[in-house]
Tab-separated table of C-alpha atoms in Angstrom:
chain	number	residue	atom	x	y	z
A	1	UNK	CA	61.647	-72.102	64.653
A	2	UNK	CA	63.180	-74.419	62.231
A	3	UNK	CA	65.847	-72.846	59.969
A	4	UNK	CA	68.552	-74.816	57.536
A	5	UNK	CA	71.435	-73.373	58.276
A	6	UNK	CA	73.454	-73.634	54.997
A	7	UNK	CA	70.942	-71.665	53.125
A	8	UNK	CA	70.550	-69.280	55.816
A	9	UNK	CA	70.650	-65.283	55.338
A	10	UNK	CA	72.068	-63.088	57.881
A	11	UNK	CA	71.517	-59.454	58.176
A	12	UNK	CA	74.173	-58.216	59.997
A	13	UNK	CA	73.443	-54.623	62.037
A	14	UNK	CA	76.336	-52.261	63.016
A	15	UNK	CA	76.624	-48.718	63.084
A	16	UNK	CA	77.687	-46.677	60.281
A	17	UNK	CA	76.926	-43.020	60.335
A	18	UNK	CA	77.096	-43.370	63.976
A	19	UNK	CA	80.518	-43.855	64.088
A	20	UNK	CA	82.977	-46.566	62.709
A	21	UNK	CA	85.162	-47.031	66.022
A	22	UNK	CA	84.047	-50.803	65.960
A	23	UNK	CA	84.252	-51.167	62.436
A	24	UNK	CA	86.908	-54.009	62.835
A	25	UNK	CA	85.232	-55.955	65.815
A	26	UNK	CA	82.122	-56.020	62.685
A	27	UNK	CA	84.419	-57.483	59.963
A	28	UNK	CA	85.428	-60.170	62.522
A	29	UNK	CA	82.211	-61.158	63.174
A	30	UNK	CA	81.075	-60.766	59.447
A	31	UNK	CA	83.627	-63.206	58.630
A	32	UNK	CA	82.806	-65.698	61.436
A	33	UNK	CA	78.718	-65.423	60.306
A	34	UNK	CA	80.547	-66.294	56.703
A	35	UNK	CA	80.739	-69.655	58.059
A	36	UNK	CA	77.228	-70.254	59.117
A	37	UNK	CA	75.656	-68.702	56.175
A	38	UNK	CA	75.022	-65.908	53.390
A	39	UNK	CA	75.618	-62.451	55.893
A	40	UNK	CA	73.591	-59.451	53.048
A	41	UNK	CA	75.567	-56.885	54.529
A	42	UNK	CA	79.050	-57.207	54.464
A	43	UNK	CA	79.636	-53.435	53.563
A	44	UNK	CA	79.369	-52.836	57.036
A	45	UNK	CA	82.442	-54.521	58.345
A	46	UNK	CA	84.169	-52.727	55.307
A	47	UNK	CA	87.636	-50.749	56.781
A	48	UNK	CA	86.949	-48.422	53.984
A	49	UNK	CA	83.518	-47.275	54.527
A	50	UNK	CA	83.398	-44.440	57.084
A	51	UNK	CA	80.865	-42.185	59.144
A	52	UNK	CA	79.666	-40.676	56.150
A	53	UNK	CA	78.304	-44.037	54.746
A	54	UNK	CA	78.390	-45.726	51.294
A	55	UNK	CA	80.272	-43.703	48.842
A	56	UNK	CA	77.429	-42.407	46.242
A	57	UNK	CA	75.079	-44.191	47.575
A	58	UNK	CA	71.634	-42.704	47.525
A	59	UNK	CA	69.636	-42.262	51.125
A	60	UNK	CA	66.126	-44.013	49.739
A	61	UNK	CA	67.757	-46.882	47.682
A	62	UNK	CA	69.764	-47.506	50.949
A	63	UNK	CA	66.586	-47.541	52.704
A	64	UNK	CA	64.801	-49.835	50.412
A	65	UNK	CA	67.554	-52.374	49.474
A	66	UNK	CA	68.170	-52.813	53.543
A	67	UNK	CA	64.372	-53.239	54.338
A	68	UNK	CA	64.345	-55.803	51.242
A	69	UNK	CA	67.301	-57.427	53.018
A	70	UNK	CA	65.351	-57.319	56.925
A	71	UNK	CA	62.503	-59.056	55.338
A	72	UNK	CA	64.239	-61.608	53.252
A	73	UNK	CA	66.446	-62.332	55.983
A	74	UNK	CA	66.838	-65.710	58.338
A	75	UNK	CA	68.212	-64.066	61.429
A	76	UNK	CA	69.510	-60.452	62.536
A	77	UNK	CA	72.671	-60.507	64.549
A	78	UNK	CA	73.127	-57.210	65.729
A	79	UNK	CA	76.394	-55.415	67.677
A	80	UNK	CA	75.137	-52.734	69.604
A	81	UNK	CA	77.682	-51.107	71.319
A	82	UNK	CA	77.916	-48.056	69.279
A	83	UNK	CA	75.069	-45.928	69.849
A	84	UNK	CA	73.119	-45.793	66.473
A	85	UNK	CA	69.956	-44.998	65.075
A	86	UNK	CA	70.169	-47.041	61.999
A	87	UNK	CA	70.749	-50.309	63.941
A	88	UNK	CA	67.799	-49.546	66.489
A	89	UNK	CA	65.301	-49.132	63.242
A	90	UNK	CA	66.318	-52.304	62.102
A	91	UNK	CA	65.924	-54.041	64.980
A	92	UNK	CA	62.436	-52.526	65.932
A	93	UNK	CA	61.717	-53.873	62.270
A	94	UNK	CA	63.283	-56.740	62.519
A	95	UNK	CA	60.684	-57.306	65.819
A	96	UNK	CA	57.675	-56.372	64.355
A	97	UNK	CA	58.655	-58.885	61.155
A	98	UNK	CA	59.003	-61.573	64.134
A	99	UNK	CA	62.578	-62.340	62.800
A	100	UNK	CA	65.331	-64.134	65.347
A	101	UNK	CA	67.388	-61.248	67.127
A	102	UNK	CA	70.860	-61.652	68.470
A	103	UNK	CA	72.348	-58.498	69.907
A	104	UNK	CA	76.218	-58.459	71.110
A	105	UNK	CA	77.346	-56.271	73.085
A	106	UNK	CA	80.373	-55.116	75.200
A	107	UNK	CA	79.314	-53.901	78.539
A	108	UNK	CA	82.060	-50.925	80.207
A	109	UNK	CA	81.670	-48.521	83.166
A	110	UNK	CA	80.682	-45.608	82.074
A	111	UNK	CA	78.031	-46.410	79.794
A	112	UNK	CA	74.777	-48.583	79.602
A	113	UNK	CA	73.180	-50.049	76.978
A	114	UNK	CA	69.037	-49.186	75.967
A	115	UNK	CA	66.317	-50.017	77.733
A	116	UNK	CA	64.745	-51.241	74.309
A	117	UNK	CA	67.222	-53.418	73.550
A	118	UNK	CA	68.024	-54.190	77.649
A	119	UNK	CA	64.506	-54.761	78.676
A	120	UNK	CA	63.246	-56.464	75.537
A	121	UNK	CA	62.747	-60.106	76.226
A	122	UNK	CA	61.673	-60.585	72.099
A	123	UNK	CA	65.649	-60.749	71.247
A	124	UNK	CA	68.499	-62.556	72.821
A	125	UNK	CA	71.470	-60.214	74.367
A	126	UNK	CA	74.895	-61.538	74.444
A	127	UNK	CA	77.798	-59.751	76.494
A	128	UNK	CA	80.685	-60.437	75.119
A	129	UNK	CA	84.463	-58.932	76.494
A	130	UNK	CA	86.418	-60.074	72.872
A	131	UNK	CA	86.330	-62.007	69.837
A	132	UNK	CA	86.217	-65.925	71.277
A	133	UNK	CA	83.289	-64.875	73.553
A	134	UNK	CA	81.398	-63.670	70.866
A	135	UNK	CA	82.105	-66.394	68.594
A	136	UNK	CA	80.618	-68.684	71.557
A	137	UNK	CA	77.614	-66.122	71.658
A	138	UNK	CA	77.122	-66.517	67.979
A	139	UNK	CA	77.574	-70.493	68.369
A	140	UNK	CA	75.100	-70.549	70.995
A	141	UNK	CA	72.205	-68.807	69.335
A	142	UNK	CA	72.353	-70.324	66.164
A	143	UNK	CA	72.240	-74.376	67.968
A	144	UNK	CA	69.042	-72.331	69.881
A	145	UNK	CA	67.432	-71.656	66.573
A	146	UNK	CA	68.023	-75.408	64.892
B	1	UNK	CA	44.595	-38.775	59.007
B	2	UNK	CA	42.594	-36.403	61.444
B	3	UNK	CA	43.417	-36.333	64.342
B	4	UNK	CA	41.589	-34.037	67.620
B	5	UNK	CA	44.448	-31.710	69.184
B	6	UNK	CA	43.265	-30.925	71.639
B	7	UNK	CA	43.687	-34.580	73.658
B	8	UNK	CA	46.581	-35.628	71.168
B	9	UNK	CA	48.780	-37.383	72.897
B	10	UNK	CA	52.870	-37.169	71.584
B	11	UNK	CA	55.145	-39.658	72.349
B	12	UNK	CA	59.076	-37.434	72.109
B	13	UNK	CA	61.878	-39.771	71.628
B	14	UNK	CA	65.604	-38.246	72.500
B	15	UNK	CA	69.207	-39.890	73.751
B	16	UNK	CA	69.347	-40.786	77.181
B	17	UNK	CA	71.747	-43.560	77.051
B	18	UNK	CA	73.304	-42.418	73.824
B	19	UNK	CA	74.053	-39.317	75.109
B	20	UNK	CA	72.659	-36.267	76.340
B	21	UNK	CA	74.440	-33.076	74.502
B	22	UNK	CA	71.010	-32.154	73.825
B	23	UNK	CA	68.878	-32.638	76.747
B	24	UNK	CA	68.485	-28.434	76.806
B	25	UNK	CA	66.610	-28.688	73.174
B	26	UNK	CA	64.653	-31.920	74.086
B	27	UNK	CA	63.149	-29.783	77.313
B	28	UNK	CA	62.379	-27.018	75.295
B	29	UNK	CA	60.724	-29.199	72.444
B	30	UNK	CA	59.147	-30.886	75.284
B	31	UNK	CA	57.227	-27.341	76.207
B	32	UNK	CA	56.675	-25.566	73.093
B	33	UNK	CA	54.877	-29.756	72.332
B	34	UNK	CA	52.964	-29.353	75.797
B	35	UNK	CA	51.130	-26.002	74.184
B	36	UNK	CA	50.101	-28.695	71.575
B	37	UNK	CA	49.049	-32.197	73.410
B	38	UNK	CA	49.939	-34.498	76.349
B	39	UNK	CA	53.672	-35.043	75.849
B	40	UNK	CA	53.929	-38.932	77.313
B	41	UNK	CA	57.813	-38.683	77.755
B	42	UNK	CA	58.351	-35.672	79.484
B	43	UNK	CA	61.249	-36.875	81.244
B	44	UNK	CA	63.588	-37.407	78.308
B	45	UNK	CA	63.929	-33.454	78.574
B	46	UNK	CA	64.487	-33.859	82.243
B	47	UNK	CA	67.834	-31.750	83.283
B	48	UNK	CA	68.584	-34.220	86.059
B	49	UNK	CA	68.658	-37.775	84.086
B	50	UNK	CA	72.074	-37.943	82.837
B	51	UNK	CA	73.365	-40.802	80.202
B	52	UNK	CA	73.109	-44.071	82.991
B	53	UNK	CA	69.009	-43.488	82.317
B	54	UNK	CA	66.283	-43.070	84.543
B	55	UNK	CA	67.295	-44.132	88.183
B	56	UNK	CA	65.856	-47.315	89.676
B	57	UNK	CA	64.120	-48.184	86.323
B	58	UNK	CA	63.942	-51.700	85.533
B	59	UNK	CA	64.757	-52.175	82.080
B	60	UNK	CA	62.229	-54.205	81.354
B	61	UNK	CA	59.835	-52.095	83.098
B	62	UNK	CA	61.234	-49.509	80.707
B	63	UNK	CA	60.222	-51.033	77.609
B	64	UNK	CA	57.124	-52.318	78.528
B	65	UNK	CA	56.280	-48.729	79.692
B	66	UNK	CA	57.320	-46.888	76.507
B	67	UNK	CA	55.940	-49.549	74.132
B	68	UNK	CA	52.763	-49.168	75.803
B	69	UNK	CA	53.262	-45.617	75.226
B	70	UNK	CA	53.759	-45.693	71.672
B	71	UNK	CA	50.818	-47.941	71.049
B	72	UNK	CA	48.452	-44.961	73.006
B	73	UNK	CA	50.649	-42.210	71.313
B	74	UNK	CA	48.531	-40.417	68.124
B	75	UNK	CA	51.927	-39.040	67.063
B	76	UNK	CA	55.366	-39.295	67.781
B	77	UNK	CA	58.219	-37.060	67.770
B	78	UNK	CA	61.832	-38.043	67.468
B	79	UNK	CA	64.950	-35.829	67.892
B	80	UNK	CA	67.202	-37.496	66.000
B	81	UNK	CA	70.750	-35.442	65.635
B	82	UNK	CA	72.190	-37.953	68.855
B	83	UNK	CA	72.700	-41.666	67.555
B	84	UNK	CA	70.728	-43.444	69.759
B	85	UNK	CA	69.789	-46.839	69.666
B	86	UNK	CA	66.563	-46.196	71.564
B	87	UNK	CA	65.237	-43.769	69.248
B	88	UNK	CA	65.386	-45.726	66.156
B	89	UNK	CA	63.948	-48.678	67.926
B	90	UNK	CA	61.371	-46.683	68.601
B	91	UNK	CA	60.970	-45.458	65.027
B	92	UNK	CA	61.225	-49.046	63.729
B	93	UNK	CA	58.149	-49.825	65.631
B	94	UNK	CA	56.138	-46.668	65.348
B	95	UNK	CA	56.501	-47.406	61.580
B	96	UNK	CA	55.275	-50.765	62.133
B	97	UNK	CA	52.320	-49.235	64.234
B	98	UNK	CA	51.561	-46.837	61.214
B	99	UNK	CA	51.853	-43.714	63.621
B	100	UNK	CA	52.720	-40.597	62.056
B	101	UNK	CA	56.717	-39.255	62.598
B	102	UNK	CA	58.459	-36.364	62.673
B	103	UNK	CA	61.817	-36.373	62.994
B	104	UNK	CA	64.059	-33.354	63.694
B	105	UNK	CA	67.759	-33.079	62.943
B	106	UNK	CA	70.250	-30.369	62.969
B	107	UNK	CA	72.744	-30.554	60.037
B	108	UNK	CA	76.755	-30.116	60.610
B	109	UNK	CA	79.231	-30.783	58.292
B	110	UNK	CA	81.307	-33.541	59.775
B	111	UNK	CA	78.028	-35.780	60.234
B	112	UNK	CA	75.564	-37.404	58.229
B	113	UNK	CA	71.878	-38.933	59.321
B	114	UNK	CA	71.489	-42.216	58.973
B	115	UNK	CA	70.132	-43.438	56.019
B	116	UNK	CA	67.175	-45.465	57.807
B	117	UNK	CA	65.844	-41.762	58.453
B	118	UNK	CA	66.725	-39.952	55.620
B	119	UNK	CA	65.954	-41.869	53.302
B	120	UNK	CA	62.576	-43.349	54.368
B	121	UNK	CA	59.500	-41.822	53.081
B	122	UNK	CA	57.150	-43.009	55.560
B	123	UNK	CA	58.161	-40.406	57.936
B	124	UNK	CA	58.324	-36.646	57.772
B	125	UNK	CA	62.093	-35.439	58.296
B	126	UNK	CA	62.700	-32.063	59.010
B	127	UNK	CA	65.879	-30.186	59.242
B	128	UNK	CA	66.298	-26.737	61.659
B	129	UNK	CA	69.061	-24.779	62.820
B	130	UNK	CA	67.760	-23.586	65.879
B	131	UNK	CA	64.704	-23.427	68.585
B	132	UNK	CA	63.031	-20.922	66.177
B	133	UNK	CA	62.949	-23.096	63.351
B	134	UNK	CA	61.794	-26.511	65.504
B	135	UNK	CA	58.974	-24.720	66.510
B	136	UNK	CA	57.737	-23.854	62.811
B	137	UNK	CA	58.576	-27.040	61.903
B	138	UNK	CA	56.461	-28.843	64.557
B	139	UNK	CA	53.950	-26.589	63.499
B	140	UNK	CA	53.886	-27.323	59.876
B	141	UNK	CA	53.942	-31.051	60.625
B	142	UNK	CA	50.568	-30.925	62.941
B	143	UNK	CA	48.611	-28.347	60.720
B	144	UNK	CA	49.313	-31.519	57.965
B	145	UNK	CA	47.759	-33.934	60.141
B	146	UNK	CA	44.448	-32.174	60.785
Protein backbone atom coordinates (compact mmCIF):
# COMPACT_ATOMS: atom_id res chain seq x y z
CA UNK A 1 0.00 0.00 0.00
CA UNK A 2 1.07 3.37 -1.04
CA UNK A 3 0.43 6.13 1.55
CA UNK A 4 1.96 9.97 1.55
CA UNK A 5 3.09 10.35 4.63
CA UNK A 6 2.70 14.13 5.30
CA UNK A 7 -0.96 13.99 4.78
CA UNK A 8 -1.28 10.92 6.67
CA UNK A 9 -3.99 10.32 9.59
CA UNK A 10 -3.23 8.29 12.51
CA UNK A 11 -5.69 6.82 14.85
CA UNK A 12 -3.99 6.24 17.79
CA UNK A 13 -5.60 3.23 20.24
CA UNK A 14 -4.92 3.17 24.04
CA UNK A 15 -6.95 2.32 26.83
CA UNK A 16 -9.09 4.65 28.61
CA UNK A 17 -11.80 3.28 30.79
CA UNK A 18 -9.58 0.40 31.19
CA UNK A 19 -7.25 2.06 33.13
CA UNK A 20 -4.85 5.10 32.58
CA UNK A 21 -1.57 3.48 34.19
CA UNK A 22 0.13 3.99 30.68
CA UNK A 23 -1.37 7.14 30.02
CA UNK A 24 2.16 8.82 29.77
CA UNK A 25 3.98 6.03 27.68
CA UNK A 26 0.60 7.19 25.09
CA UNK A 27 1.42 10.95 25.15
CA UNK A 28 5.03 9.99 24.24
CA UNK A 29 4.14 8.17 21.47
CA UNK A 30 1.30 10.65 20.44
CA UNK A 31 3.87 13.19 20.24
CA UNK A 32 6.44 11.10 18.29
CA UNK A 33 3.33 10.03 15.60
CA UNK A 34 3.04 14.15 15.64
CA UNK A 35 5.98 13.99 13.51
CA UNK A 36 4.89 11.58 10.90
CA UNK A 37 1.47 12.90 10.54
CA UNK A 38 -2.11 14.20 11.75
CA UNK A 39 -2.63 11.48 15.05
CA UNK A 40 -7.18 12.11 15.46
CA UNK A 41 -6.88 11.14 18.88
CA UNK A 42 -4.71 12.94 20.95
CA UNK A 43 -7.22 12.98 23.96
CA UNK A 44 -5.94 9.79 24.74
CA UNK A 45 -2.43 10.59 25.75
CA UNK A 46 -4.16 13.50 27.76
CA UNK A 47 -2.64 13.39 31.73
CA UNK A 48 -5.96 14.80 32.56
CA UNK A 49 -8.37 12.41 31.20
CA UNK A 50 -8.89 9.47 33.57
CA UNK A 51 -10.69 5.94 33.84
CA UNK A 52 -13.89 7.49 33.70
CA UNK A 53 -13.29 8.90 30.12
CA UNK A 54 -13.98 12.28 28.43
CA UNK A 55 -15.46 14.70 30.79
CA UNK A 56 -19.27 15.19 29.46
CA UNK A 57 -18.80 13.42 26.79
CA UNK A 58 -21.74 11.43 25.58
CA UNK A 59 -21.28 7.34 25.11
CA UNK A 60 -22.92 7.29 21.28
CA UNK A 61 -21.25 10.55 19.97
CA UNK A 62 -18.00 8.92 21.33
CA UNK A 63 -18.88 5.95 19.46
CA UNK A 64 -19.66 7.62 16.25
CA UNK A 65 -16.97 10.38 16.08
CA UNK A 66 -14.21 7.38 16.78
CA UNK A 67 -15.71 5.01 14.06
CA UNK A 68 -15.73 8.27 11.70
CA UNK A 69 -12.08 8.61 12.75
CA UNK A 70 -11.23 4.38 12.12
CA UNK A 71 -12.60 4.81 8.71
CA UNK A 72 -11.08 8.05 7.69
CA UNK A 73 -7.93 7.00 9.04
CA UNK A 74 -4.35 6.10 7.18
CA UNK A 75 -2.98 3.73 9.76
CA UNK A 76 -3.93 2.47 13.44
CA UNK A 77 -1.03 2.30 15.80
CA UNK A 78 -2.23 0.66 18.69
CA UNK A 79 -0.46 0.11 22.47
CA UNK A 80 -1.87 -2.80 23.88
CA UNK A 81 -0.53 -3.46 27.02
CA UNK A 82 -3.39 -2.43 29.10
CA UNK A 83 -6.07 -4.83 28.85
CA UNK A 84 -9.04 -2.96 27.14
CA UNK A 85 -12.08 -3.50 25.41
CA UNK A 86 -12.28 -0.28 23.60
CA UNK A 87 -8.87 -0.78 21.88
CA UNK A 88 -9.72 -4.52 20.86
CA UNK A 89 -13.11 -3.09 19.01
CA UNK A 90 -11.12 -0.82 17.20
CA UNK A 91 -8.75 -2.97 16.10
CA UNK A 92 -11.21 -5.83 15.03
CA UNK A 93 -12.69 -2.74 13.02
CA UNK A 94 -9.85 -1.46 12.00
CA UNK A 95 -9.27 -5.31 10.35
CA UNK A 96 -12.35 -5.76 8.81
CA UNK A 97 -11.87 -1.95 7.15
CA UNK A 98 -8.42 -3.58 5.86
CA UNK A 99 -6.58 -0.56 7.48
CA UNK A 100 -2.54 -0.92 8.38
CA UNK A 101 -2.25 -2.19 12.13
CA UNK A 102 0.70 -1.55 14.34
CA UNK A 103 0.32 -2.88 17.86
CA UNK A 104 3.15 -2.05 20.64
CA UNK A 105 3.45 -3.75 23.29
CA UNK A 106 5.57 -4.38 26.46
CA UNK A 107 5.94 -8.01 27.14
CA UNK A 108 6.51 -8.88 31.40
CA UNK A 109 6.32 -12.18 33.34
CA UNK A 110 3.34 -12.50 34.65
CA UNK A 111 1.14 -11.64 31.95
CA UNK A 112 0.54 -12.46 28.17
CA UNK A 113 -0.83 -10.63 25.64
CA UNK A 114 -4.28 -11.98 23.37
CA UNK A 115 -4.40 -14.54 21.21
CA UNK A 116 -6.32 -12.09 18.76
CA UNK A 117 -3.92 -9.71 18.70
CA UNK A 118 -0.83 -12.56 19.28
CA UNK A 119 -1.96 -14.95 16.68
CA UNK A 120 -3.25 -12.47 14.13
CA UNK A 121 -0.88 -12.33 11.23
CA UNK A 122 -3.35 -9.25 9.55
CA UNK A 123 -1.41 -6.60 11.95
CA UNK A 124 2.19 -6.09 12.76
CA UNK A 125 3.23 -6.59 16.68
CA UNK A 126 6.07 -4.68 18.01
CA UNK A 127 7.68 -5.48 21.55
CA UNK A 128 9.05 -2.77 22.77
CA UNK A 129 11.00 -2.52 26.59
CA UNK A 130 10.94 1.75 26.51
CA UNK A 131 10.53 4.76 24.59
CA UNK A 132 13.68 4.52 21.86
CA UNK A 133 12.53 0.94 21.02
CA UNK A 134 9.28 1.98 20.24
CA UNK A 135 10.21 4.94 18.38
CA UNK A 136 12.35 2.35 16.16
CA UNK A 137 9.06 0.16 16.05
CA UNK A 138 7.11 3.12 14.88
CA UNK A 139 10.08 4.04 12.34
CA UNK A 140 10.06 0.68 11.04
CA UNK A 141 6.43 0.24 10.14
CA UNK A 142 5.82 3.36 8.65
CA UNK A 143 9.25 2.86 5.89
CA UNK A 144 7.12 -0.81 5.54
CA UNK A 145 4.05 1.03 4.47
CA UNK A 146 5.87 3.70 1.86
CA UNK B 1 -33.74 -12.11 12.17
CA UNK B 2 -35.11 -15.73 12.93
CA UNK B 3 -33.17 -17.79 13.96
CA UNK B 4 -33.95 -22.02 14.92
CA UNK B 5 -32.96 -22.58 18.75
CA UNK B 6 -32.85 -25.41 18.91
CA UNK B 7 -29.25 -25.94 16.82
CA UNK B 8 -28.23 -22.20 17.61
CA UNK B 9 -24.96 -22.14 18.05
CA UNK B 10 -23.43 -19.15 20.73
CA UNK B 11 -20.15 -18.06 20.54
CA UNK B 12 -19.42 -16.57 24.75
CA UNK B 13 -16.59 -14.22 24.83
CA UNK B 14 -14.96 -13.57 28.56
CA UNK B 15 -11.20 -12.48 29.94
CA UNK B 16 -8.76 -15.05 29.89
CA UNK B 17 -5.70 -13.07 29.44
CA UNK B 18 -7.21 -9.92 30.83
CA UNK B 19 -8.07 -11.46 33.79
CA UNK B 20 -10.15 -13.95 35.28
CA UNK B 21 -12.09 -12.40 38.52
CA UNK B 22 -15.00 -13.71 36.81
CA UNK B 23 -14.39 -17.05 35.47
CA UNK B 24 -17.23 -18.38 38.29
CA UNK B 25 -20.05 -16.16 36.32
CA UNK B 26 -18.66 -17.01 32.79
CA UNK B 27 -19.18 -21.00 33.83
CA UNK B 28 -22.42 -20.40 35.04
CA UNK B 29 -23.49 -18.22 31.91
CA UNK B 30 -21.85 -20.91 30.06
CA UNK B 31 -24.70 -23.53 31.51
CA UNK B 32 -27.77 -21.65 31.97
CA UNK B 33 -26.56 -20.76 27.60
CA UNK B 34 -26.10 -24.69 27.14
CA UNK B 35 -30.11 -25.09 28.12
CA UNK B 36 -30.36 -22.68 25.08
CA UNK B 37 -27.80 -23.81 22.09
CA UNK B 38 -24.31 -25.25 21.44
CA UNK B 39 -22.08 -22.91 23.46
CA UNK B 40 -18.72 -22.99 21.00
CA UNK B 41 -16.41 -21.58 23.84
CA UNK B 42 -17.09 -23.56 26.66
CA UNK B 43 -13.75 -23.34 27.97
CA UNK B 44 -13.61 -19.63 28.70
CA UNK B 45 -15.76 -20.72 31.85
CA UNK B 46 -13.27 -23.43 32.48
CA UNK B 47 -12.13 -23.26 36.40
CA UNK B 48 -8.70 -24.59 35.51
CA UNK B 49 -7.44 -21.97 32.67
CA UNK B 50 -6.03 -19.25 34.63
CA UNK B 51 -4.86 -15.67 33.01
CA UNK B 52 -1.49 -17.28 30.87
CA UNK B 53 -4.57 -18.82 28.46
CA UNK B 54 -5.23 -22.09 27.29
CA UNK B 55 -2.08 -24.39 27.73
CA UNK B 56 -0.12 -25.49 24.67
CA UNK B 57 -2.32 -23.28 22.37
CA UNK B 58 -0.62 -21.78 19.57
CA UNK B 59 -1.66 -18.37 19.25
CA UNK B 60 -2.21 -18.43 15.97
CA UNK B 61 -4.01 -21.59 16.18
CA UNK B 62 -6.08 -19.59 18.64
CA UNK B 63 -7.32 -17.07 16.39
CA UNK B 64 -7.81 -18.98 13.53
CA UNK B 65 -9.95 -21.30 15.76
CA UNK B 66 -12.18 -18.62 17.32
CA UNK B 67 -12.53 -16.58 14.11
CA UNK B 68 -13.73 -19.60 12.52
CA UNK B 69 -15.98 -19.81 15.36
CA UNK B 70 -17.50 -16.57 15.10
CA UNK B 71 -18.10 -16.86 11.41
CA UNK B 72 -20.31 -20.41 12.31
CA UNK B 73 -21.67 -18.66 15.53
CA UNK B 74 -25.68 -17.46 14.95
CA UNK B 75 -25.15 -15.32 18.06
CA UNK B 76 -22.64 -14.21 20.27
CA UNK B 77 -22.42 -13.43 23.80
CA UNK B 78 -19.88 -11.20 25.44
CA UNK B 79 -19.26 -10.65 29.20
CA UNK B 80 -17.91 -7.55 29.20
CA UNK B 81 -17.36 -6.09 33.01
CA UNK B 82 -13.26 -7.45 32.61
CA UNK B 83 -11.31 -5.15 30.04
CA UNK B 84 -10.17 -7.47 27.76
CA UNK B 85 -8.62 -6.95 24.64
CA UNK B 86 -9.89 -10.25 23.25
CA UNK B 87 -13.39 -9.57 23.79
CA UNK B 88 -13.69 -6.39 22.00
CA UNK B 89 -11.73 -7.79 19.14
CA UNK B 90 -14.11 -10.11 18.99
CA UNK B 91 -16.98 -7.62 19.08
CA UNK B 92 -15.25 -5.47 16.44
CA UNK B 93 -15.53 -8.32 14.10
CA UNK B 94 -18.83 -9.87 15.03
CA UNK B 95 -20.12 -6.34 14.17
CA UNK B 96 -18.42 -6.51 10.98
CA UNK B 97 -19.98 -10.08 10.44
CA UNK B 98 -23.51 -8.54 11.24
CA UNK B 99 -24.05 -11.24 14.08
CA UNK B 100 -26.33 -10.33 16.70
CA UNK B 101 -24.60 -9.23 20.42
CA UNK B 102 -25.38 -9.22 23.71
CA UNK B 103 -23.28 -7.89 25.98
CA UNK B 104 -23.53 -8.20 29.79
CA UNK B 105 -21.97 -5.88 32.34
CA UNK B 106 -22.23 -5.42 35.98
CA UNK B 107 -22.22 -1.73 37.07
CA UNK B 108 -19.89 -0.41 40.15
CA UNK B 109 -19.26 2.89 40.96
CA UNK B 110 -15.55 3.36 40.55
CA UNK B 111 -15.79 1.99 36.80
CA UNK B 112 -17.23 2.93 33.67
CA UNK B 113 -17.81 0.66 30.26
CA UNK B 114 -16.15 1.62 27.55
CA UNK B 115 -17.70 3.78 25.31
CA UNK B 116 -17.19 1.40 22.13
CA UNK B 117 -19.95 -0.75 24.05
CA UNK B 118 -22.06 1.58 25.53
CA UNK B 119 -22.51 3.66 23.27
CA UNK B 120 -22.96 1.54 20.10
CA UNK B 121 -26.36 0.76 18.98
CA UNK B 122 -25.67 -2.13 16.91
CA UNK B 123 -25.48 -4.33 19.84
CA UNK B 124 -27.84 -5.10 22.68
CA UNK B 125 -26.17 -4.06 26.15
CA UNK B 126 -27.57 -5.25 29.13
CA UNK B 127 -26.81 -4.42 32.65
CA UNK B 128 -27.48 -7.16 35.81
CA UNK B 129 -26.52 -7.33 39.26
CA UNK B 130 -26.42 -10.83 39.72
CA UNK B 131 -26.86 -14.60 38.21
CA UNK B 132 -30.65 -14.03 38.56
CA UNK B 133 -30.81 -11.13 36.50
CA UNK B 134 -28.20 -12.59 33.55
CA UNK B 135 -30.42 -15.25 33.14
CA UNK B 136 -33.61 -12.96 32.39
CA UNK B 137 -31.59 -10.96 30.49
CA UNK B 138 -30.28 -13.72 28.16
CA UNK B 139 -33.70 -14.62 27.97
CA UNK B 140 -35.17 -11.42 26.85
CA UNK B 141 -32.40 -11.04 24.28
CA UNK B 142 -33.20 -14.63 22.47
CA UNK B 143 -37.11 -14.37 22.72
CA UNK B 144 -36.15 -10.89 20.45
CA UNK B 145 -34.38 -12.83 17.98
CA UNK B 146 -37.06 -15.41 17.16
Amino acid sequence: MLINISSMKIYFAGAIRGGRNDAKIYEKIITYLGNIGQVLTEHVGDQDLGNMGEKGGIDMAIHKRDIKWLQSADVIVAEVTTPSLGVGYELGIAEKLKKPVLCLYRPSKDKRLSAMVKGNNQLSLWEYHNLTEARSCIDSFFKSLV
